[in-house]
Amino acid sequence: MRRQLLPRDLGFEVRPGDEPSLFKWFLASFLFGNRVSQEIAASTWRVLVEEQGCDTPARLCRFTHAQLVGLLGEGGYRRYDESTATRLSLLCRTLMDEYGGRIGGIAEAAEDRDDFERRLLAFKGVGPVTLGIFMSGAGRALFPARGT
């Protein structure tokens, strides 16, 4: 089994208080947590973030469902492109509406790390695999006292 990709594999580091890096890693974790290869997830992430500049929920929300399906297809997502586009739209809208468009907003609203993780799991399409991937790369940035 290959090792899970980390933020540095995508060319960035997740740092405390650095919202773009937190969101980029959340988006990557979301894609890696789906049933596609790491290569397809990474390629799709590059299309969304590097080519289209989707490093914030607001920037991701500017795309229509059809545009997201096209971008996912460009990255190699073909089997789950419709459902993934729907979940991505919901994800960015929820971040905008409930957390001020910030991953840090989730941490601020949460009572503790466990509550933060419950809040992440409440996003449609975020399950234990996505949560584990995200926390492996962002846990220390969000909760420095406890680490990952």
mmCIF file of C-alpha atoms in Angstrom:
data_model
loop_
_atom_site.group_PDB
_atom_site.id
_atom_site.type_symbol
_atom_site.label_atom_id
_atom_site.label_comp_id
_atom_site.label_asym_id
_atom_site.label_seq_id
_atom_site.Cartn_x
_atom_site.Cartn_y
_atom_site.Cartn_z
ATOM 1 C CA MET A 1 0.000 0.000 0.000
ATOM 2 C CA ARG A 2 1.340 3.428 -0.933
ATOM 3 C CA ARG A 3 1.697 6.174 1.598
ATOM 4 C CA GLN A 4 -0.949 8.869 1.739
ATOM 5 C CA LEU A 5 0.065 12.108 0.073
ATOM 6 C CA LEU A 6 0.710 15.077 2.345
ATOM 7 C CA PRO A 7 0.422 18.821 1.736
ATOM 8 C CA ARG A 8 4.150 19.046 0.898
ATOM 9 C CA ASP A 9 3.574 16.514 -1.905
ATOM 10 C CA LEU A 10 1.239 19.093 -3.448
ATOM 11 C CA GLY A 11 3.748 21.896 -2.972
ATOM 12 C CA PHE A 12 2.601 23.657 0.193
ATOM 13 C CA GLU A 13 2.628 23.422 3.981
ATOM 14 C CA VAL A 14 -0.329 23.833 6.322
ATOM 15 C CA ARG A 15 0.490 26.521 8.870
ATOM 16 C CA PRO A 16 -1.490 27.798 11.868
ATOM 17 C CA GLY A 17 -3.803 30.639 10.880
ATOM 18 C CA ASP A 18 -3.059 30.217 7.151
ATOM 19 C CA GLU A 19 -6.591 29.887 5.776
ATOM 20 C CA PRO A 20 -5.651 29.251 2.132
ATOM 21 C CA SER A 21 -3.397 26.344 3.156
ATOM 22 C CA LEU A 22 -6.080 24.921 5.455
ATOM 23 C CA PHE A 23 -8.719 25.098 2.739
ATOM 24 C CA LYS A 24 -6.400 23.712 0.060
ATOM 25 C CA TRP A 25 -5.660 20.754 2.326
ATOM 26 C CA PHE A 26 -9.333 20.281 3.173
ATOM 27 C CA LEU A 27 -10.150 20.232 -0.545
ATOM 28 C CA ALA A 28 -7.298 17.783 -1.210
ATOM 29 C CA SER A 29 -8.436 15.578 1.687
ATOM 30 C CA PHE A 30 -11.978 15.618 0.336
ATOM 31 C CA LEU A 31 -10.754 14.459 -3.084
ATOM 32 C CA PHE A 32 -8.301 11.877 -1.668
ATOM 33 C CA GLY A 33 -11.062 10.498 0.555
ATOM 34 C CA ASN A 34 -13.159 9.473 -2.434
ATOM 35 C CA ARG A 35 -12.898 6.212 -4.328
ATOM 36 C CA VAL A 36 -10.448 7.364 -6.961
ATOM 37 C CA SER A 37 -6.702 6.932 -7.297
ATOM 38 C CA GLN A 38 -4.312 9.338 -5.610
ATOM 39 C CA GLU A 39 -3.114 10.373 -9.065
ATOM 40 C CA ILE A 40 -6.621 11.383 -10.159
ATOM 41 C CA ALA A 41 -7.330 13.144 -6.865
ATOM 42 C CA ALA A 42 -4.021 15.065 -7.074
ATOM 43 C CA SER A 43 -4.588 15.934 -10.727
ATOM 44 C CA THR A 44 -8.094 17.174 -9.966
ATOM 45 C CA TRP A 45 -6.803 19.196 -7.008
ATOM 46 C CA ARG A 46 -4.231 20.830 -9.302
ATOM 47 C CA VAL A 47 -6.945 21.755 -11.815
ATOM 48 C CA LEU A 48 -9.116 23.272 -9.089
ATOM 49 C CA VAL A 49 -6.427 25.021 -7.043
ATOM 50 C CA GLU A 50 -3.481 25.725 -9.329
ATOM 51 C CA GLU A 51 -5.278 26.276 -12.634
ATOM 52 C CA GLN A 52 -8.567 27.749 -11.385
ATOM 53 C CA GLY A 53 -7.373 29.449 -8.183
ATOM 54 C CA CYS A 54 -9.855 27.705 -5.871
ATOM 55 C CA ASP A 55 -7.900 28.251 -2.677
ATOM 56 C CA THR A 56 -10.911 29.618 -0.772
ATOM 57 C CA PRO A 57 -14.526 28.482 -0.458
ATOM 58 C CA ALA A 58 -15.682 31.746 -2.070
ATOM 59 C CA ARG A 59 -13.605 31.041 -5.173
ATOM 60 C CA LEU A 60 -14.878 27.465 -5.373
ATOM 61 C CA CYS A 61 -18.481 28.663 -4.958
ATOM 62 C CA ARG A 62 -18.239 30.846 -8.061
ATOM 63 C CA PHE A 63 -18.448 27.764 -10.292
ATOM 64 C CA THR A 64 -21.763 26.319 -11.420
ATOM 65 C CA HIS A 65 -22.510 22.621 -11.079
ATOM 66 C CA ALA A 66 -21.830 22.077 -14.793
ATOM 67 C CA GLN A 67 -18.525 23.943 -14.571
ATOM 68 C CA LEU A 68 -17.453 21.868 -11.570
ATOM 69 C CA VAL A 69 -18.331 18.657 -13.404
ATOM 70 C CA GLY A 70 -16.163 19.847 -16.307
ATOM 71 C CA LEU A 71 -13.243 20.705 -14.025
ATOM 72 C CA LEU A 72 -13.505 17.369 -12.227
ATOM 73 C CA GLY A 73 -13.475 15.624 -15.605
ATOM 74 C CA GLU A 74 -10.421 17.623 -16.617
ATOM 75 C CA GLY A 75 -8.636 16.229 -13.577
ATOM 76 C CA GLY A 76 -9.674 12.673 -14.403
ATOM 77 C CA TYR A 77 -12.735 12.385 -12.137
ATOM 78 C CA ARG A 78 -15.300 10.793 -14.387
ATOM 79 C CA ARG A 79 -17.054 8.099 -12.429
ATOM 80 C CA TYR A 80 -18.172 10.319 -9.524
ATOM 81 C CA ASP A 81 -18.070 13.737 -11.160
ATOM 82 C CA GLU A 82 -21.775 14.626 -10.751
ATOM 83 C CA SER A 83 -22.041 13.625 -7.091
ATOM 84 C CA THR A 84 -18.640 15.110 -6.252
ATOM 85 C CA ALA A 85 -19.590 18.412 -7.889
ATOM 86 C CA THR A 86 -22.779 18.497 -5.812
ATOM 87 C CA ARG A 87 -20.876 17.763 -2.592
ATOM 88 C CA LEU A 88 -18.205 20.379 -3.403
ATOM 89 C CA SER A 89 -20.904 23.016 -3.919
ATOM 90 C CA LEU A 90 -22.532 22.081 -0.613
ATOM 91 C CA LEU A 91 -19.179 22.077 1.131
ATOM 92 C CA CYS A 92 -18.223 25.587 0.026
ATOM 93 C CA ARG A 93 -21.725 26.966 0.675
ATOM 94 C CA THR A 94 -21.762 25.493 4.184
ATOM 95 C CA LEU A 95 -18.324 26.933 4.909
ATOM 96 C CA MET A 96 -19.489 30.333 3.659
ATOM 97 C CA ASP A 97 -22.862 30.328 5.424
ATOM 98 C CA GLU A 98 -21.964 28.727 8.749
ATOM 99 C CA TYR A 99 -18.265 29.394 9.291
ATOM 100 C CA GLY A 100 -17.457 32.679 7.574
ATOM 101 C CA GLY A 101 -15.804 30.866 4.677
ATOM 102 C CA ARG A 102 -12.999 29.604 6.889
ATOM 103 C CA ILE A 103 -11.751 26.257 8.162
ATOM 104 C CA GLY A 104 -10.531 28.262 11.149
ATOM 105 C CA GLY A 105 -14.150 29.305 11.638
ATOM 106 C CA ILE A 106 -15.014 25.662 12.289
ATOM 107 C CA ALA A 107 -12.232 25.442 14.882
ATOM 108 C CA GLU A 108 -13.421 28.684 16.516
ATOM 109 C CA ALA A 109 -17.016 27.427 16.679
ATOM 110 C CA ALA A 110 -15.971 24.043 18.071
ATOM 111 C CA GLU A 111 -15.654 23.442 21.793
ATOM 112 C CA ASP A 112 -12.608 21.212 21.310
ATOM 113 C CA ARG A 113 -10.882 18.953 18.799
ATOM 114 C CA ASP A 114 -13.564 16.258 19.093
ATOM 115 C CA ASP A 115 -16.290 18.806 18.358
ATOM 116 C CA PHE A 116 -14.250 20.124 15.427
ATOM 117 C CA GLU A 117 -14.032 16.601 14.012
ATOM 118 C CA ARG A 118 -17.793 16.057 14.498
ATOM 119 C CA ARG A 119 -18.434 19.298 12.624
ATOM 120 C CA LEU A 120 -16.229 18.185 9.735
ATOM 121 C CA LEU A 121 -18.012 14.834 9.592
ATOM 122 C CA ALA A 122 -21.315 16.711 9.272
ATOM 123 C CA PHE A 123 -20.290 17.929 5.803
ATOM 124 C CA LYS A 124 -21.915 15.786 3.119
ATOM 125 C CA GLY A 125 -19.216 13.618 1.595
ATOM 126 C CA VAL A 126 -16.789 13.890 4.523
ATOM 127 C CA GLY A 127 -16.366 10.576 6.262
ATOM 128 C CA PRO A 128 -13.760 9.016 8.526
ATOM 129 C CA VAL A 129 -11.236 8.555 5.697
ATOM 130 C CA THR A 130 -11.410 12.210 4.628
ATOM 131 C CA LEU A 131 -11.301 13.316 8.258
ATOM 132 C CA GLY A 132 -8.216 11.179 8.939
ATOM 133 C CA ILE A 133 -6.425 12.506 5.871
ATOM 134 C CA PHE A 134 -7.243 16.109 6.763
ATOM 135 C CA MET A 135 -6.220 15.828 10.396
ATOM 136 C CA SER A 136 -2.945 14.077 9.498
ATOM 137 C CA GLY A 137 -1.906 17.182 7.572
ATOM 138 C CA ALA A 138 -3.670 19.920 9.547
ATOM 139 C CA GLY A 139 -4.117 18.635 13.102
ATOM 140 C CA ARG A 140 -1.013 20.356 14.473
ATOM 141 C CA ALA A 141 -1.833 23.631 12.721
ATOM 142 C CA LEU A 142 -5.336 23.679 14.189
ATOM 143 C CA PHE A 143 -4.648 22.114 17.570
ATOM 144 C CA PRO A 144 -0.956 22.631 18.371
ATOM 145 C CA ALA A 145 -1.207 21.488 21.988
ATOM 146 C CA ARG A 146 -2.374 17.986 21.044
ATOM 147 C CA GLY A 147 -0.656 17.563 17.672
ATOM 148 C CA THR A 148 -2.177 15.207 15.150
#
